[in-house]
Short mmCIF file of C-alpha atoms in Angstrom, two decimals:
data_model
loop_
_atom_site.label_atom_id
_atom_site.label_comp_id
_atom_site.label_asym_id
_atom_site.label_seq_id
_atom_site.Cartn_x
_atom_site.Cartn_y
_atom_site.Cartn_z
CA MET V 1 -26.99 82.92 -22.77
CA ASN V 2 -28.47 83.35 -19.32
CA ARG V 3 -31.76 85.25 -19.35
CA GLY V 4 -31.90 86.23 -15.69
CA GLY V 5 -30.92 85.32 -12.19
CA LEU V 6 -32.10 82.56 -9.88
CA LEU V 7 -33.21 83.30 -6.33
CA VAL V 8 -33.44 80.21 -4.13
CA VAL V 9 -35.33 80.49 -0.86
CA GLY V 10 -34.50 77.42 1.16
CA GLU V 11 -32.03 76.12 3.69
CA VAL V 12 -28.47 75.35 4.60
CA VAL V 13 -27.77 72.33 6.77
CA THR V 14 -24.72 70.42 7.88
CA ASP V 15 -24.72 66.94 6.33
CA VAL V 16 -23.14 64.06 8.18
CA VAL V 17 -22.86 61.35 5.52
CA VAL V 18 -22.50 57.86 6.99
CA ARG V 19 -21.60 55.21 4.41
CA HIS V 20 -22.02 51.73 5.81
CA GLY V 21 -21.82 48.32 4.16
CA ALA V 22 -23.75 46.00 6.45
CA ALA V 23 -26.95 47.23 8.07
CA PRO V 24 -26.23 49.00 11.38
CA ALA V 25 -26.01 46.45 14.19
CA HIS V 26 -28.29 47.28 17.09
CA GLY V 27 -26.54 48.03 20.38
CA THR V 28 -22.97 47.77 19.13
CA ASP V 29 -20.48 49.10 16.55
CA THR V 30 -20.82 49.02 12.79
CA PRO V 31 -17.86 50.06 10.60
CA ALA V 32 -18.62 53.13 8.49
CA ARG V 33 -17.00 55.95 6.56
CA ILE V 34 -18.24 59.31 7.85
CA THR V 35 -17.93 62.67 6.10
CA THR V 36 -19.21 66.08 7.21
CA THR V 37 -20.14 68.42 4.36
CA PRO V 38 -22.25 71.54 3.76
CA GLY V 39 -25.72 70.66 2.51
CA GLY V 40 -29.37 71.60 2.50
CA SER V 41 -31.69 71.10 -0.45
CA GLY V 42 -32.00 74.79 -1.29
CA ALA V 43 -28.26 75.40 -0.97
CA ASN V 44 -27.49 72.31 -3.04
CA VAL V 45 -29.82 73.44 -5.84
CA ALA V 46 -28.15 76.86 -5.84
CA CYS V 47 -24.67 75.32 -6.08
CA TRP V 48 -25.61 72.99 -8.93
CA ALA V 49 -27.28 75.86 -10.80
CA ALA V 50 -24.08 77.89 -10.50
CA ARG V 51 -22.02 74.89 -11.58
CA SER V 52 -24.34 74.51 -14.59
CA GLY V 53 -23.69 78.01 -15.89
CA CYS V 54 -26.15 80.30 -14.12
CA ALA V 55 -24.06 83.38 -13.39
CA ASP V 56 -26.43 85.04 -10.89
CA VAL V 57 -27.54 82.63 -8.16
CA ARG V 58 -28.62 83.84 -4.73
CA LEU V 59 -29.68 81.84 -1.69
CA LEU V 60 -31.82 83.08 1.19
CA ALA V 61 -31.61 80.73 4.17
CA ARG V 62 -31.26 80.95 7.95
CA ALA V 63 -28.17 79.54 9.63
CA GLY V 64 -27.14 79.19 13.24
CA ALA V 65 -24.26 81.21 14.62
CA ASP V 66 -22.40 77.93 15.18
CA SER V 67 -21.58 77.43 11.48
CA ALA V 68 -22.94 80.38 9.48
CA ALA V 69 -19.45 81.52 8.42
CA TRP V 70 -18.51 78.03 7.21
CA HIS V 71 -21.66 77.74 5.13
CA ARG V 72 -21.27 81.25 3.75
CA GLU V 73 -17.70 80.53 2.62
CA ALA V 74 -18.72 77.25 0.97
CA LEU V 75 -21.47 78.98 -0.99
CA VAL V 76 -19.18 81.77 -2.16
CA ARG V 77 -16.64 79.19 -3.36
CA ALA V 78 -19.42 77.51 -5.33
CA GLY V 79 -20.37 80.76 -7.08
CA VAL V 80 -23.53 81.43 -5.04
CA ARG V 81 -24.32 84.76 -3.37
CA PRO V 82 -25.30 83.83 0.20
CA LEU V 83 -28.02 85.76 2.02
CA LEU V 84 -27.84 84.08 5.41
CA PRO V 85 -29.60 85.67 8.37
CA VAL V 86 -27.90 84.33 11.50
CA ASP V 87 -30.06 82.79 14.20
CA GLY V 88 -28.71 83.47 17.66
CA THR V 89 -30.91 80.86 19.33
CA ALA V 90 -31.08 77.78 17.12
CA ALA V 91 -28.14 75.91 15.62
CA THR V 92 -27.83 75.31 11.90
CA GLY V 93 -29.91 72.35 10.79
CA THR V 94 -28.21 68.96 10.70
CA VAL V 95 -28.97 65.91 8.59
CA VAL V 96 -27.45 62.48 9.15
CA ALA V 97 -27.55 60.64 5.82
CA LEU V 98 -27.25 56.88 6.24
CA VAL V 99 -26.00 55.58 2.88
CA ASP V 100 -26.10 51.83 2.32
CA ALA V 101 -24.07 49.66 -0.05
CA SER V 102 -26.44 50.43 -2.96
CA ALA V 103 -25.84 54.21 -2.45
CA GLU V 104 -29.44 54.69 -1.26
CA ARG V 105 -29.75 57.24 1.53
CA THR V 106 -32.00 57.52 4.57
CA PHE V 107 -32.16 60.81 6.44
CA LEU V 108 -32.30 61.67 10.13
CA THR V 109 -33.17 65.38 10.24
CA ASP V 110 -32.81 68.07 12.89
CA SER V 111 -34.25 71.18 11.22
CA GLY V 112 -32.60 73.62 13.64
CA ALA V 113 -32.66 77.16 12.23
CA VAL V 114 -34.16 76.08 8.88
CA LEU V 115 -37.81 76.44 9.88
CA ARG V 116 -37.12 79.77 11.64
CA LEU V 117 -36.62 81.69 8.37
CA ALA V 118 -38.86 84.63 9.23
CA PRO V 119 -40.88 87.17 7.24
CA GLU V 120 -38.46 89.88 8.38
CA ASP V 121 -35.67 87.95 6.63
CA TRP V 122 -37.48 88.48 3.33
CA SER V 123 -37.45 91.60 1.16
CA PRO V 124 -39.06 92.07 -2.28
CA ALA V 125 -35.76 93.66 -3.31
CA LEU V 126 -34.28 90.14 -3.34
CA LEU V 127 -36.19 89.51 -6.58
CA ARG V 128 -34.44 92.29 -8.51
CA GLY V 129 -32.87 90.76 -11.59
CA ALA V 130 -34.33 87.33 -10.85
CA ALA V 131 -36.08 85.49 -13.66
CA ARG V 132 -37.04 82.62 -11.37
CA LEU V 133 -37.77 82.00 -7.70
CA HIS V 134 -37.15 78.46 -6.47
CA LEU V 135 -38.67 77.42 -3.14
CA SER V 136 -37.44 74.46 -1.13
CA GLY V 137 -40.49 72.62 0.16
CA TYR V 138 -38.82 72.06 3.52
CA LEU V 139 -39.82 75.62 4.40
CA LEU V 140 -43.49 74.67 4.10
CA PHE V 141 -43.24 72.22 6.99
CA GLY V 142 -42.94 74.83 9.77
CA PRO V 143 -45.35 77.69 10.55
CA VAL V 144 -42.79 80.52 10.57
CA SER V 145 -40.88 79.51 7.44
CA ARG V 146 -44.18 78.66 5.71
CA ARG V 147 -45.34 82.25 6.14
CA THR V 148 -42.05 83.49 4.73
CA ALA V 149 -42.22 81.15 1.73
CA SER V 150 -45.82 82.18 1.06
CA ILE V 151 -44.88 85.87 1.09
CA ALA V 152 -42.02 85.22 -1.35
CA LEU V 153 -44.29 83.21 -3.63
CA ARG V 154 -46.97 85.91 -3.69
CA GLU V 155 -44.45 88.65 -4.42
CA ALA V 156 -42.87 86.64 -7.25
CA ARG V 157 -46.27 86.10 -8.84
CA ARG V 158 -47.10 89.79 -8.47
CA ARG V 159 -43.90 90.67 -10.34
CA GLY V 160 -44.36 88.01 -13.02
CA VAL V 161 -41.36 85.96 -11.84
CA ALA V 162 -41.59 82.24 -12.57
CA VAL V 163 -41.80 80.02 -9.48
CA SER V 164 -40.66 76.42 -9.01
CA VAL V 165 -41.12 74.29 -5.89
CA ASP V 166 -39.43 71.10 -4.72
CA PRO V 167 -41.75 69.18 -2.33
CA ALA V 168 -38.59 68.00 -0.51
CA SER V 169 -39.72 65.08 1.66
CA ALA V 170 -42.33 62.33 1.30
CA GLY V 171 -42.11 61.72 5.04
CA PHE V 172 -42.82 65.32 5.97
CA LEU V 173 -45.52 65.55 3.29
CA SER V 174 -47.26 62.60 4.90
CA GLY V 175 -47.35 64.47 8.19
CA MET V 176 -48.56 67.73 6.62
CA GLY V 177 -51.11 66.18 4.25
CA ALA V 178 -51.26 66.48 0.48
CA GLY V 179 -54.20 68.89 0.46
CA PRO V 180 -52.60 71.70 2.49
CA PHE V 181 -49.35 71.40 0.54
CA LEU V 182 -51.11 71.55 -2.84
CA ASP V 183 -53.17 74.52 -1.70
CA LEU V 184 -49.94 76.41 -0.95
CA VAL V 185 -48.34 75.68 -4.33
CA GLU V 186 -51.42 75.88 -6.54
CA GLY V 187 -50.66 77.52 -9.87
CA VAL V 188 -46.86 77.57 -9.61
CA ASP V 189 -44.97 77.26 -12.87
CA LEU V 190 -43.05 74.10 -12.04
CA LEU V 191 -43.25 71.34 -9.43
CA LEU V 192 -40.24 69.03 -9.01
CA PRO V 193 -41.11 66.02 -6.82
CA ASN V 194 -39.35 62.69 -6.75
CA ALA V 195 -41.38 59.55 -7.31
CA ASP V 196 -42.22 59.00 -3.63
CA GLU V 197 -43.33 62.62 -3.21
CA ALA V 198 -45.47 62.52 -6.36
CA VAL V 199 -47.20 59.36 -5.13
CA GLU V 200 -47.70 60.88 -1.67
CA LEU V 201 -49.27 64.02 -3.19
CA THR V 202 -51.69 62.15 -5.44
CA GLY V 203 -52.32 58.71 -3.96
CA LEU V 204 -51.55 57.20 -7.36
CA PRO V 205 -49.06 54.30 -7.38
CA ASP V 206 -47.60 55.07 -10.83
CA PRO V 207 -45.34 58.15 -10.78
CA ALA V 208 -46.22 58.91 -14.42
CA ASP V 209 -49.93 58.98 -13.57
CA ALA V 210 -49.08 61.10 -10.54
CA ALA V 211 -47.11 63.53 -12.73
CA ALA V 212 -50.06 63.90 -15.10
CA LYS V 213 -52.47 64.52 -12.23
CA LEU V 214 -50.20 67.09 -10.57
CA SER V 215 -49.85 68.96 -13.88
CA ARG V 216 -53.55 69.78 -13.70
CA HIS V 217 -52.81 71.59 -10.44
CA VAL V 218 -49.63 73.42 -11.48
CA ALA V 219 -48.37 74.44 -14.91
CA LYS V 220 -45.62 71.84 -15.40
CA VAL V 221 -44.22 68.88 -13.49
CA ALA V 222 -40.91 67.01 -13.59
CA VAL V 223 -40.90 63.81 -11.51
CA THR V 224 -37.45 62.33 -10.91
CA LEU V 225 -37.31 58.53 -10.77
CA GLY V 226 -33.74 57.88 -9.64
CA ASP V 227 -32.03 55.41 -11.94
CA ARG V 228 -35.20 55.25 -14.07
CA GLY V 229 -34.85 58.84 -15.28
CA VAL V 230 -37.52 61.52 -15.25
CA VAL V 231 -41.12 62.05 -16.38
CA LEU V 232 -42.34 65.44 -17.61
CA ALA V 233 -46.00 66.43 -17.66
CA ALA V 234 -48.13 69.46 -18.50
CA GLY V 235 -51.85 70.07 -18.84
CA GLY V 236 -52.77 66.69 -17.39
CA THR V 237 -50.65 64.72 -19.87
CA VAL V 238 -47.22 63.10 -19.78
CA THR V 239 -45.17 65.01 -22.35
CA ALA V 240 -41.82 63.19 -22.18
CA ARG V 241 -39.94 60.34 -20.50
CA LEU V 242 -36.17 60.52 -20.35
CA PRO V 243 -33.77 57.80 -19.19
CA ALA V 244 -31.23 58.32 -16.45
CA VAL V 245 -27.56 58.64 -17.30
CA PRO V 246 -25.94 55.31 -16.28
CA VAL V 247 -23.61 55.44 -13.29
CA PRO V 248 -21.26 52.41 -13.25
CA ALA V 249 -20.27 52.77 -9.59
CA PRO V 250 -22.78 54.83 -7.57
CA VAL V 251 -21.37 56.07 -4.27
CA ASP V 252 -23.94 58.31 -2.58
CA SER V 253 -27.38 59.36 -3.81
CA THR V 254 -27.59 62.25 -1.33
CA GLY V 255 -28.46 65.40 -3.28
CA ALA V 256 -29.01 63.72 -6.65
CA GLY V 257 -32.46 65.28 -6.94
CA ASP V 258 -31.04 68.69 -6.00
CA ALA V 259 -28.39 68.30 -8.70
CA PHE V 260 -31.12 67.54 -11.24
CA THR V 261 -33.12 70.57 -10.14
CA GLY V 262 -30.18 72.99 -10.18
CA ALA V 263 -29.04 71.96 -13.66
CA PHE V 264 -32.64 71.83 -14.94
CA LEU V 265 -33.36 75.38 -13.77
CA ALA V 266 -30.06 76.72 -15.08
CA ALA V 267 -30.83 75.25 -18.51
CA LEU V 268 -34.32 76.76 -18.52
CA LEU V 269 -32.86 80.15 -17.62
CA ALA V 270 -30.42 79.79 -20.51
CA GLY V 271 -33.34 79.28 -22.93
CA ALA V 272 -33.49 75.47 -23.20
CA ASP V 273 -36.80 73.68 -23.59
CA GLU V 274 -37.99 71.27 -20.88
CA VAL V 275 -36.60 68.15 -22.58
CA ALA V 276 -33.13 69.61 -23.06
CA ALA V 277 -33.22 70.97 -19.53
CA ALA V 278 -34.19 67.55 -18.17
CA GLU V 279 -31.30 65.97 -20.07
CA ALA V 280 -28.95 68.44 -18.38
CA GLY V 281 -30.55 67.60 -15.05
CA CYS V 282 -30.04 63.87 -15.57
CA ARG V 283 -26.36 64.42 -16.33
CA ALA V 284 -25.93 66.43 -13.13
CA GLY V 285 -27.82 63.81 -11.12
CA ALA V 286 -25.47 61.12 -12.41
CA GLU V 287 -22.48 63.23 -11.43
CA ALA V 288 -23.90 63.70 -7.94
CA VAL V 289 -24.43 59.97 -7.39
CA ALA V 290 -20.80 59.30 -8.26
CA THR V 291 -19.47 61.56 -5.47
CA VAL V 292 -19.84 61.74 -1.69
CA GLY V 293 -22.03 64.58 -0.48
CA ALA V 294 -24.73 66.67 -2.10
CA ARG V 295 -22.69 69.43 -3.75
CA PRO V 296 -20.63 69.50 -6.97
CA ALA V 297 -17.20 68.01 -6.46
#
């Protein structure tokens, strides 16, 4: 039984998923299959949490006037309550996901309205009925959205609401620096990096060692390892290692980490322990890899 709602503070973006076989040929054409879908790490997490049984999922994110209605409708269909301030100046963020024959994705990102989520878009009333606040780390990479995320984090702590954070991008973390990021998230209940992000945050080459180190900075850590599963850590120690669910024919890894996070958080809210929640997350991640796009089919 669900023990409370989930408030996600993050982003919506428009994903352009480009699946190509051969590497793109410079200066000429390369055959590809191209799909445009709603995306955004925060929005994806919200949709997977709703798909995984969380009955009260809300998303706060800023969208451009160009596609706000489309994104709002997609979220409603997925069972998410959208709270989308509309930006009259910047377009909705866009991500081009280049997906190779192994289903690995590489992103080209135009943040657009994402990093313009402003303190006036936030209200403490958004936390009513929420048992957990989940922050997309993308918001920490811009000064305006970083202030908004920090305000939300402080208010959640003041109210005793659990907080989880997804670091979001090893590339953007490299530009920001590990120290400033860790200062912002110090003491949160749960950090959910992938292997590259965990290594970037700690400088340790082994993601398990990185998970253990990060869990001395925050309460608990779940490091996703793609087709190698997930490592859980708490109190400076690795507490569990779980295998990935095999995917016979992976299609697109875009959003697999978001699927893990959404299902993981939904299971925690339903009363599962971290191991059972991680098992649910791995199942959702496998489902995501078998479909095109970052949302539940």
